[in-house]
CSV table of C-alpha atoms in Angstrom, one decimal:
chain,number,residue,atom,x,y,z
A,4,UNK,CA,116.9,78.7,80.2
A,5,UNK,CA,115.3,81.5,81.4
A,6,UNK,CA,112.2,83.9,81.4
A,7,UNK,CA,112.7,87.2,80.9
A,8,UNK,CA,110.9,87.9,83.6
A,9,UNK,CA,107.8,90.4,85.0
A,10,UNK,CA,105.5,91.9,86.9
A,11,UNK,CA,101.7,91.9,85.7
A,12,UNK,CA,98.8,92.9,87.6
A,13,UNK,CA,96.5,89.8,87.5
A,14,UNK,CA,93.1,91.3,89.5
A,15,UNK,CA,91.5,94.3,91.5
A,16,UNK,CA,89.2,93.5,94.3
A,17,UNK,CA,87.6,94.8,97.2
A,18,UNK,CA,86.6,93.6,100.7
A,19,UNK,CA,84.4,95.7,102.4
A,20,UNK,CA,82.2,95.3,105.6
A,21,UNK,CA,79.3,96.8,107.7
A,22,UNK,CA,81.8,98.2,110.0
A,23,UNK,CA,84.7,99.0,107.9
A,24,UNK,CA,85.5,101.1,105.2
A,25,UNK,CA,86.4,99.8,101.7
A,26,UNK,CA,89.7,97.9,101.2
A,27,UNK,CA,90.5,97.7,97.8
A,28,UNK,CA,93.7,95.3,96.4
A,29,UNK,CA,95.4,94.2,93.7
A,30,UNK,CA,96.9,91.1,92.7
A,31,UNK,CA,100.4,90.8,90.8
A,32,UNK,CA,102.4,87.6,89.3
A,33,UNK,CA,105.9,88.3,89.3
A,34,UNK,CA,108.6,85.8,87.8
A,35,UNK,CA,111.6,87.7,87.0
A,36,UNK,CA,114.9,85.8,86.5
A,37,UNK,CA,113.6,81.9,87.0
A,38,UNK,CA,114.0,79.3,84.8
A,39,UNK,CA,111.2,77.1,83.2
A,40,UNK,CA,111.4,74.8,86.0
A,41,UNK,CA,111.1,77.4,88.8
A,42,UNK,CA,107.8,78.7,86.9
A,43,UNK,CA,106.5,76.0,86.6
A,44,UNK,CA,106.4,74.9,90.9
A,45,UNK,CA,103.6,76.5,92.9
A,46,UNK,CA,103.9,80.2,93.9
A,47,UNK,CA,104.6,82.3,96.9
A,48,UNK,CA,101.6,83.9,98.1
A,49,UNK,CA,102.8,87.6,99.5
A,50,UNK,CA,100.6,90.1,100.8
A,51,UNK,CA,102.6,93.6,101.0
A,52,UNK,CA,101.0,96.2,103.5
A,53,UNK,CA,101.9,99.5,102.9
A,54,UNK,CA,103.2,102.5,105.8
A,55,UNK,CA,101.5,105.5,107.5
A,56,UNK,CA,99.8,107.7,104.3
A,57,UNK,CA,98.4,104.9,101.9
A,58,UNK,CA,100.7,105.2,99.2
A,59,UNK,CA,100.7,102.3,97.1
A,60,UNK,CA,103.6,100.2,96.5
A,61,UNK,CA,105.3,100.5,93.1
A,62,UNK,CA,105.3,97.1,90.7
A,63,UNK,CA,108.6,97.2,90.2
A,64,UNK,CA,109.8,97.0,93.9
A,65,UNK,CA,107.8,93.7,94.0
A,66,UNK,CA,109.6,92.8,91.1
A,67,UNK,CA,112.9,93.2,93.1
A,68,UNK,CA,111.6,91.3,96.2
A,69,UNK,CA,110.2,88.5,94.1
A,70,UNK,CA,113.4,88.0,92.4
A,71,UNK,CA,115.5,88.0,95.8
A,72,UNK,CA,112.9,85.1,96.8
A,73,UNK,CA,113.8,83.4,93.6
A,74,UNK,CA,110.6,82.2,93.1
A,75,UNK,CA,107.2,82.7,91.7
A,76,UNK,CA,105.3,84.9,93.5
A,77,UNK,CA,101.3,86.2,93.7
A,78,UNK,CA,101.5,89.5,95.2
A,79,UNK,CA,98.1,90.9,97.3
A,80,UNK,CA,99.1,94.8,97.4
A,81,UNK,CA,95.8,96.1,99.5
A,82,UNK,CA,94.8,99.5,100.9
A,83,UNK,CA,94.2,99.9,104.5
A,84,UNK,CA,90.6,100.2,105.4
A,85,UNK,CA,88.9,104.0,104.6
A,86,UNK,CA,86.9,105.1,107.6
A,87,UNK,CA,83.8,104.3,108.6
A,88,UNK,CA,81.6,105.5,111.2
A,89,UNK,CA,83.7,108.0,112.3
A,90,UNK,CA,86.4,105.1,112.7
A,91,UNK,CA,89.5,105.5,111.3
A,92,UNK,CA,92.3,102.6,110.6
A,93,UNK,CA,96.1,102.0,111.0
A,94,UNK,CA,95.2,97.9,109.1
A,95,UNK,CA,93.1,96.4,111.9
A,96,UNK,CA,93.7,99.2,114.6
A,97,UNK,CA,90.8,101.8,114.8
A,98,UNK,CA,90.2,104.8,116.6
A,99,UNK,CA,88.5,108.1,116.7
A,100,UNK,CA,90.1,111.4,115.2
A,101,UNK,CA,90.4,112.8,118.6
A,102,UNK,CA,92.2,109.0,120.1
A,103,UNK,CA,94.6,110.2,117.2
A,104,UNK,CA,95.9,113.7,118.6
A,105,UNK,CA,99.3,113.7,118.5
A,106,UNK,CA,99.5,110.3,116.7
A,107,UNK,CA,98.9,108.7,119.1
A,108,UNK,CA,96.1,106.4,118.2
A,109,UNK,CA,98.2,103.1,117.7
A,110,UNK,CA,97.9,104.1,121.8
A,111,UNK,CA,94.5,104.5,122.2
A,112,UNK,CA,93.1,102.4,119.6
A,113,UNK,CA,92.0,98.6,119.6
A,114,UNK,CA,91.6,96.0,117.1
A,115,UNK,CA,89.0,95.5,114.7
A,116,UNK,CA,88.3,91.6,115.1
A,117,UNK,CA,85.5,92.3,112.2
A,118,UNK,CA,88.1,93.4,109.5
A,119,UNK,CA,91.1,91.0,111.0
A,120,UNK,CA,88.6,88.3,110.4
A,121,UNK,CA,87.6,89.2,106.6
A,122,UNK,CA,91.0,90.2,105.6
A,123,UNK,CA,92.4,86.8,107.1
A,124,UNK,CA,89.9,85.0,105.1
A,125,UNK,CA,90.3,86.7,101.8
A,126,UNK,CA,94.0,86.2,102.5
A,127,UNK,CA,93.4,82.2,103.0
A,128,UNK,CA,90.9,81.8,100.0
A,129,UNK,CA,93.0,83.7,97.6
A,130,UNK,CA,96.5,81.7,98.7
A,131,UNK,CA,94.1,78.4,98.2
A,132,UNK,CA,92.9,79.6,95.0
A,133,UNK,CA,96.6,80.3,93.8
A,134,UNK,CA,97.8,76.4,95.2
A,135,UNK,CA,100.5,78.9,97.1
A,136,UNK,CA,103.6,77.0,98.5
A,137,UNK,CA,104.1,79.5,101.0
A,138,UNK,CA,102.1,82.1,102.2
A,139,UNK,CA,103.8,85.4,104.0
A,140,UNK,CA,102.7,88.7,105.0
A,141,UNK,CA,104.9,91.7,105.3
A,142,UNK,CA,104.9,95.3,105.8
A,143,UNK,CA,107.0,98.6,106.7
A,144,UNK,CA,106.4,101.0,109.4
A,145,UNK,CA,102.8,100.7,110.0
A,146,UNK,CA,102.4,97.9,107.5
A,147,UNK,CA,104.9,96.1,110.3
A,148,UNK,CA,102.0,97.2,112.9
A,149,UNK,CA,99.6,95.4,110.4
A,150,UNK,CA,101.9,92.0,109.6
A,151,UNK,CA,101.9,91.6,113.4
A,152,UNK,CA,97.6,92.1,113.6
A,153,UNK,CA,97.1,89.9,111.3
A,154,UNK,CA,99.4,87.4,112.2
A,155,UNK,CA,98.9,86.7,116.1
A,156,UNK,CA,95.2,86.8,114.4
A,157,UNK,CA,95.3,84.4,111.9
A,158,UNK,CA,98.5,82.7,112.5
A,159,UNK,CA,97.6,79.5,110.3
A,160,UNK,CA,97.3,81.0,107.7
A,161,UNK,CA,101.0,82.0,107.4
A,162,UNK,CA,104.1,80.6,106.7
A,163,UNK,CA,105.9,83.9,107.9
A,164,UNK,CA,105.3,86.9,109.2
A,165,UNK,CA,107.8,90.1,108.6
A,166,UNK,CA,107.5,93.3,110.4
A,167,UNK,CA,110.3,96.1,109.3
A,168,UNK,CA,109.8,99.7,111.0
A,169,UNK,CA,107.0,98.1,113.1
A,170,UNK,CA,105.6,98.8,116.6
A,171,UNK,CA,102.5,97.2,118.7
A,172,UNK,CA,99.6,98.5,120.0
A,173,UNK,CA,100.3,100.9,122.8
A,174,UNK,CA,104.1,101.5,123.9
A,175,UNK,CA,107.1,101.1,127.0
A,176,UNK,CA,108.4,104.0,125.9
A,177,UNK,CA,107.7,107.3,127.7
A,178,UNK,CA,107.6,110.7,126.2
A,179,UNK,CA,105.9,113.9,126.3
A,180,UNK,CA,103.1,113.1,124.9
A,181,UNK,CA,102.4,109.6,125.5
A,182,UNK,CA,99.9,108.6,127.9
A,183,UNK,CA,101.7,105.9,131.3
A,184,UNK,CA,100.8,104.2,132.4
A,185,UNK,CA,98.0,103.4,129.7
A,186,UNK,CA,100.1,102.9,126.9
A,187,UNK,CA,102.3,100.6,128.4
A,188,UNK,CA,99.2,98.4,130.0
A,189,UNK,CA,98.0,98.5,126.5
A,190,UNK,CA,101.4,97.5,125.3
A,191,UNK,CA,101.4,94.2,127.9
A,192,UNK,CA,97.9,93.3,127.0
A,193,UNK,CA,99.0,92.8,123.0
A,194,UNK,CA,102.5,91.1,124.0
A,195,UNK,CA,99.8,88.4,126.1
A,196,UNK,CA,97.0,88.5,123.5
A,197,UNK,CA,98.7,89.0,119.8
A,198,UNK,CA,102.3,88.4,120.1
A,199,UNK,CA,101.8,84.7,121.6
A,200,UNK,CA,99.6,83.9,119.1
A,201,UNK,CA,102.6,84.7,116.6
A,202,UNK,CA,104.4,81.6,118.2
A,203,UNK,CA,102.4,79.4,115.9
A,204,UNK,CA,103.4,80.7,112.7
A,205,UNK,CA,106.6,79.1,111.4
A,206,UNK,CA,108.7,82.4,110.2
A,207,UNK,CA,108.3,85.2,112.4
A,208,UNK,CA,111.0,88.3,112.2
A,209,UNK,CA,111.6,92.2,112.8
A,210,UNK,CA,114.2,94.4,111.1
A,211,UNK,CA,114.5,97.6,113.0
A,212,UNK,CA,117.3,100.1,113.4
A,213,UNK,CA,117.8,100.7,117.1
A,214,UNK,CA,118.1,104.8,116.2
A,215,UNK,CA,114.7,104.4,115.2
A,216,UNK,CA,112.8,107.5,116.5
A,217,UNK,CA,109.5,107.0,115.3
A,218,UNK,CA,109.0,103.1,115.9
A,219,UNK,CA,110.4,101.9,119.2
A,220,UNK,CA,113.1,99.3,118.9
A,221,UNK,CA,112.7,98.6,122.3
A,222,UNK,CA,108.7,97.8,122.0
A,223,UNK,CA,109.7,95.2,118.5
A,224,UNK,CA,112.7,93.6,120.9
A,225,UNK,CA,110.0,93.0,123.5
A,226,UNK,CA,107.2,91.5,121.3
A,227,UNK,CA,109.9,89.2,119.6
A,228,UNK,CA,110.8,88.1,123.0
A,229,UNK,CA,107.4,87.0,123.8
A,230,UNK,CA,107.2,85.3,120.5
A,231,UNK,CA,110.3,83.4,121.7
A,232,UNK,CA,108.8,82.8,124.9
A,233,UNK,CA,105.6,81.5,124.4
A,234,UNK,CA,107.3,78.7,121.4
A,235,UNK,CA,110.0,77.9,123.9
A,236,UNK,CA,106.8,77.2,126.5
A,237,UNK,CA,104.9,75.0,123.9
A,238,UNK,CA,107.5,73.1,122.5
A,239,UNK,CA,107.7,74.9,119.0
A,240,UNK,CA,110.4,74.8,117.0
A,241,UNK,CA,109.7,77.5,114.6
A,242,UNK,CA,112.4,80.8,113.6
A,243,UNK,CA,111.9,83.7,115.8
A,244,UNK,CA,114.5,86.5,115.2
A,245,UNK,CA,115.2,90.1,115.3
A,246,UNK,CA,117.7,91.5,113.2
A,247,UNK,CA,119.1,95.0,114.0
A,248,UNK,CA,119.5,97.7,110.9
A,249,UNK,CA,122.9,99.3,111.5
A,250,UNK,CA,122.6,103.4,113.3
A,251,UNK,CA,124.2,104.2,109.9
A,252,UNK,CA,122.0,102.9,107.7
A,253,UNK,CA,119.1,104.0,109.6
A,254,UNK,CA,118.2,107.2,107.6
A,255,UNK,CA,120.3,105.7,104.1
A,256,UNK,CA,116.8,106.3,101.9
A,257,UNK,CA,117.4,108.8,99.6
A,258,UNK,CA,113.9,109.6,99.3
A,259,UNK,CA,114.1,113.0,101.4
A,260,UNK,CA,115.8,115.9,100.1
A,261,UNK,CA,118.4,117.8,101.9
A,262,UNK,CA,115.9,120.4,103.6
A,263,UNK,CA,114.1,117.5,105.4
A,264,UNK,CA,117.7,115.7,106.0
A,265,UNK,CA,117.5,117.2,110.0
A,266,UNK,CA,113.3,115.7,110.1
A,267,UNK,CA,114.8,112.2,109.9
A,268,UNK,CA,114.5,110.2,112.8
A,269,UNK,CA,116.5,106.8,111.7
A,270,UNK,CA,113.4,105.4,110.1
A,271,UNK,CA,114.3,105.4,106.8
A,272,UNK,CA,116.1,101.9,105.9
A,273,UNK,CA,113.5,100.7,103.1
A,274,UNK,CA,115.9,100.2,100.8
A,275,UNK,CA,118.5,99.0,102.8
A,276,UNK,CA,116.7,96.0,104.1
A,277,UNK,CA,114.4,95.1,101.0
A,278,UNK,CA,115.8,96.3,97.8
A,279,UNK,CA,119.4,97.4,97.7
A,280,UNK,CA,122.3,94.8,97.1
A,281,UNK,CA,122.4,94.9,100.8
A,282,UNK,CA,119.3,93.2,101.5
A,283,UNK,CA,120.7,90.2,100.3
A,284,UNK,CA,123.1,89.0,103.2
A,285,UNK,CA,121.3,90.9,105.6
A,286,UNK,CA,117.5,89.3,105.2
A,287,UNK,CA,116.7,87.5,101.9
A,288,UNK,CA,119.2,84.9,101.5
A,289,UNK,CA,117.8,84.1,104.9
A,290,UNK,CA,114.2,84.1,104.4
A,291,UNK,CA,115.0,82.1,101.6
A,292,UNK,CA,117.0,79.4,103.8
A,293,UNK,CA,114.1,79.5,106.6
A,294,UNK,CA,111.3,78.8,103.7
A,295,UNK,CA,113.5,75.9,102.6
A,296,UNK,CA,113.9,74.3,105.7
A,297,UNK,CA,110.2,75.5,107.4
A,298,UNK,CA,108.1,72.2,107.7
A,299,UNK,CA,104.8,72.0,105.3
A,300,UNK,CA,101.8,74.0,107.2
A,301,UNK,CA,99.0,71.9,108.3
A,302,UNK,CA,95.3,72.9,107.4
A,303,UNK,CA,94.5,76.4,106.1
A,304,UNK,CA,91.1,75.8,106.6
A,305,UNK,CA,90.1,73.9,109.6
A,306,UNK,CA,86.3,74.4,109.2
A,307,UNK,CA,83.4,72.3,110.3
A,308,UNK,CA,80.9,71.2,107.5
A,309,UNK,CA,78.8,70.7,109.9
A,310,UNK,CA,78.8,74.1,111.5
A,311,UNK,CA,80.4,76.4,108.6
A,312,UNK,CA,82.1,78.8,110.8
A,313,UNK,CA,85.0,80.4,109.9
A,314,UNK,CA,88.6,79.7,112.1
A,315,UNK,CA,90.0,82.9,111.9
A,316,UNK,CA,88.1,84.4,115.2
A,317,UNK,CA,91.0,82.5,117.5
A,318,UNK,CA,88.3,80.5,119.4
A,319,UNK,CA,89.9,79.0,122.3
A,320,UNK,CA,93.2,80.4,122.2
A,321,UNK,CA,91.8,83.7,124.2
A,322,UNK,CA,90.5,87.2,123.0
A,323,UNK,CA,92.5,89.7,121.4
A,324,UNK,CA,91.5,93.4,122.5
A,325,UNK,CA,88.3,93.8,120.7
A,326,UNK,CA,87.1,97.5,119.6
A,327,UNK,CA,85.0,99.4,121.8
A,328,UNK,CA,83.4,101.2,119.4
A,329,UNK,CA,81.7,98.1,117.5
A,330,UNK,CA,78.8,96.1,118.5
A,331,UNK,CA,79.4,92.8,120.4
A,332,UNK,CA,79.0,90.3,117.9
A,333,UNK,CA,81.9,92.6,116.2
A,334,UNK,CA,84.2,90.5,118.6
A,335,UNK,CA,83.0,87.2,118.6
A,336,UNK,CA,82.4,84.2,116.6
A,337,UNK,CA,79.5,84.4,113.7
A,338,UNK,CA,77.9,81.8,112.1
A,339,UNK,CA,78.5,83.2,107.9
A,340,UNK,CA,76.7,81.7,105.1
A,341,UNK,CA,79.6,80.5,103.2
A,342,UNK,CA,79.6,82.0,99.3
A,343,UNK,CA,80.7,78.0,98.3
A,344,UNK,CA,79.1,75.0,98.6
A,345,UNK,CA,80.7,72.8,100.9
A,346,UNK,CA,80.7,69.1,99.4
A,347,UNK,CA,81.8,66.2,101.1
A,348,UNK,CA,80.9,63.9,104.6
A,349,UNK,CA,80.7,65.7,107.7
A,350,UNK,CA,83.6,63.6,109.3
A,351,UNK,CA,85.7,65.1,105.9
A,352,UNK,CA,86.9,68.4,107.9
A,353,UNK,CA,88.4,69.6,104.2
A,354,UNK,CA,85.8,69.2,102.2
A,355,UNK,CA,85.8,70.9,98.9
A,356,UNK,CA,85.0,74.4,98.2
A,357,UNK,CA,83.3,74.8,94.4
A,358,UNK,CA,81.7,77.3,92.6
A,359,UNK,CA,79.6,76.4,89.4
A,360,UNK,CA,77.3,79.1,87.0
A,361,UNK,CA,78.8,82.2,88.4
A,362,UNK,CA,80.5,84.5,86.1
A,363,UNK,CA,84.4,84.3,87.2
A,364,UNK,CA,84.3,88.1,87.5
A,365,UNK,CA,82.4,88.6,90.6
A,366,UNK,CA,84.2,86.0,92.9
A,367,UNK,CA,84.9,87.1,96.1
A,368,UNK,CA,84.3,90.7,95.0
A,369,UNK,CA,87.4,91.1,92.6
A,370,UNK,CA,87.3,90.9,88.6
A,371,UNK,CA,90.2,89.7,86.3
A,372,UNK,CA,92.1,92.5,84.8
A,373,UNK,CA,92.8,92.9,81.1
A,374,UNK,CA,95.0,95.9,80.8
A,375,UNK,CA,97.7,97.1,82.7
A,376,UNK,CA,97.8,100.0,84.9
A,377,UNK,CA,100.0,102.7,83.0
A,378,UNK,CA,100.5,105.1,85.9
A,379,UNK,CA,102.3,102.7,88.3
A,380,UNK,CA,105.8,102.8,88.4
A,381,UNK,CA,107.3,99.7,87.0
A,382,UNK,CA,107.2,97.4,83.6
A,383,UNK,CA,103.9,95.8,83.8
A,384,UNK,CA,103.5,93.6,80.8
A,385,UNK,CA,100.0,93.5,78.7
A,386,UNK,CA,98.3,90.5,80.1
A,387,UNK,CA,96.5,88.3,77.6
A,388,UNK,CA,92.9,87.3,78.1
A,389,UNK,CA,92.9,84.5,80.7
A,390,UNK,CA,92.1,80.7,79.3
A,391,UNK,CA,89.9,78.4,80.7
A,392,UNK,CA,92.9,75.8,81.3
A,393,UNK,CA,94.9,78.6,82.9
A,394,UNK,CA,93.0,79.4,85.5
A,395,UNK,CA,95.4,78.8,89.1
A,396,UNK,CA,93.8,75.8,90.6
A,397,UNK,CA,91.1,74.8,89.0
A,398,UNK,CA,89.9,73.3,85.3
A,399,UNK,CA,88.7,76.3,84.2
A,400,UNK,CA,86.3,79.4,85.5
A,401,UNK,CA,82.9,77.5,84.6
A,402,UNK,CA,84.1,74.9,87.0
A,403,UNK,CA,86.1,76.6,89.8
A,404,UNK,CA,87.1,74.0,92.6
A,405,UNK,CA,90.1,73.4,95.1
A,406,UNK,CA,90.8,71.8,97.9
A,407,UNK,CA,90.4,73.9,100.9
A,408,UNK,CA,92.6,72.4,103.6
A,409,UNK,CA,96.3,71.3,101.3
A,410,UNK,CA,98.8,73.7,103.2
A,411,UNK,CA,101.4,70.5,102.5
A,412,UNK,CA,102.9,70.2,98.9
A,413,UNK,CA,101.0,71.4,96.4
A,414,UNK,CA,100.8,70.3,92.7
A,415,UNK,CA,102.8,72.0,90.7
A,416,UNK,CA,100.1,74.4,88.2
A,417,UNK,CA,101.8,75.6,84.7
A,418,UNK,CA,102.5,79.5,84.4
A,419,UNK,CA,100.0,81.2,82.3
């Protein structure tokens, strides 16, 4: 039997940071077309990042990539960072207005290690709090920029990371406009610092149309061949792939009229790689068969009782290029007071995160929500006041607890 199947929005939140502007999110449960069994298992945790301009993603295309995945799926939909200090952000890339002339700040730009760092953690609390199966990030255009910051960032705490329309920081291409031999040093430094740190997440792949004119097929072919160089170095086994959008599907979104029809520059295959019947064959029946197969992740949070730092900084696995523009301490480790109690022995690496006498509303910055956006696309059904036993992961709000470190199997938490 099945469920009739939805999209509701479960939560807003927030993160937000002394050197980054606000980066609000939402969080979505969508179950269409499973049966009672398949709600029943522990979700997918997804985080969608949006392309160049902001615009939100609508429900119901989550909706449609949930039910390719054929399985329950949270969805984190976030904003990229407003600016802040006269910084501006493609996800975790910042620059100045005037780095930005001509577009070109992906090139002169570096990484915020402050906001990789927060967002990574939000990421891994929330897929903990949910008991997620599976945790993936993905994006289009510069939402594939973002999928790869975060994941040569934090690659433990993904179990894939899917880049469509992407690029890198800086470029091998040369043009009018773009800065060589900079861009292509700053190209080669994120292929040695970023992309080898993507070798030690299970899932990593690119779909790109080599017509692209706006994001270089030739830069994603070069950072998936690092990928597959650095796991064929240390031994990893994991599923590396690039998989090429056909030149005539390149501009096939039908989201232009006919008077921009001569602007496209074959980077319009959104629907031909994620929502139409063709996605199918060409990339979700095999993310689906990688998932399957993909061997259980090991800790998501590897953090010391004893010294209560956070692991998403990549200590000893090098220094990703760190922004100029911050303070120091913006690039390296910190010392953070966690928000939960850490209960167990020191040897107990795990521990137990809880949280008692807090009102469930202000976790974390985000608050359950009781109605339903009406002026999002898509059918978002009224969600009904959440129950104590409902809540993902735990008894109940008034006694909020989870194991931090299960990235194995998790036990299977009823629908609600």
């Amino acid at each position: 039997m099945k469920d009739s199947g939805s999209i509701r929005l479960l939560a807003t939140g927030e993160l937000t940071g002394q050197r980054y502007g606000e980066t609000p999110y939402k969080l979505y449960e969508s179950t269409d077309g499973l049966t009672r069994e398949q709600l029943e298992q522990a979700p997918y945790f997804f985080v969608w990042l949006h392309g160049m301009g902001n615009g939100p993603i609508a429900p119901k295309n989550l909706q449609r990539m949930q039910a390719r995945l054929k399985h329950r799926v949270i969805f984190m939909a976030p904003q990229s960072p407003t600016a802040k200090n006269e910084l501006r952000f493609d996800w975790g890339c910042c620059y100045h207005k005037t780095q930005n002339k001509n577009q070109l700040g992906y090139v002169f730009g570096s990484l915020h290690q402050e906001f990789l760092r927060d967002f990574s953690q939000q990421i891994g609390f929330l897929a903990s709090l949910f008991q997620a199966e599976r945790t993936l990030v993905m994006g289009y255009s510069m939402g594939g920029f973002g999928a790869f910051q975060v994941g040569g960032f934090s690659p433990a705490t993904f179990d894939a990371v899917v880049s469509v329309a992407g690029y890198g920081l800086g470029t091998l291409e040369e043009g009018e406009e773009t800065p060589q031999p900079e861009a292509r040093e700053r190209f080669e430094q994120f292929l040695e610092q970023v992309a080898t740190k993507l070798s030690d997440v299970p899932i990593v792949l690119a779909l790109h149309a080599q017509k692209d004119g706006m994001s270089s097929f030739t830069d994603v072919s070069a950072i998936i061949d690092k990928v597959k160089e650095s796991s064929q170095q240390h031994g990893k086994e994991n599923v590396v792939e690039l998989h090429q959008v056909p030149d005539g599907k390149a501009d096939s979104d039908k989201t232009w009229n006919k008077k921009t029809k001569q602007k496209r520059r074959g980077h319009h295959y959104f629907n031909y790689t994620l929502l139409d019947g063709s996605s199918e064959d060409f990339f979700w029946a095999k993310l689906r068969r990688f998932l399957a197969k993909a061997e259980p992740r090991g800790e998501l949070f590897p953090v010391s009782v004893q010294s209560r730092r956070l692991p998403w900084s990549g200590r000893g696995a090098g220094r990703m290029p760190s922004c100029p523009k911050c303070e120091p301490e913006a690039a390296q480790d910190e010392e953070i007071e966690p928000e939960f109690e850490v209960e167990g022995d020191e040897e107990d690496q795990a521990g137990v995160w809880t949280k008692e006498e807090e009102d469930p509303e202000q976790i974390r910055g985000w608050k359950l929500e009781d109605e339903p956006e009406q002026e999002e696309a898509g059918a978002l059904e009224e969600m009904p006041q959440l129950k104590e036993d409902a809540w993902p992961g735990a008894e109940g709000p008034e006694n909020l607890s989870w194991k931090a470190a299960s990235r194995g199997p998790r036990p299977r938490v009823a629908p609600y």
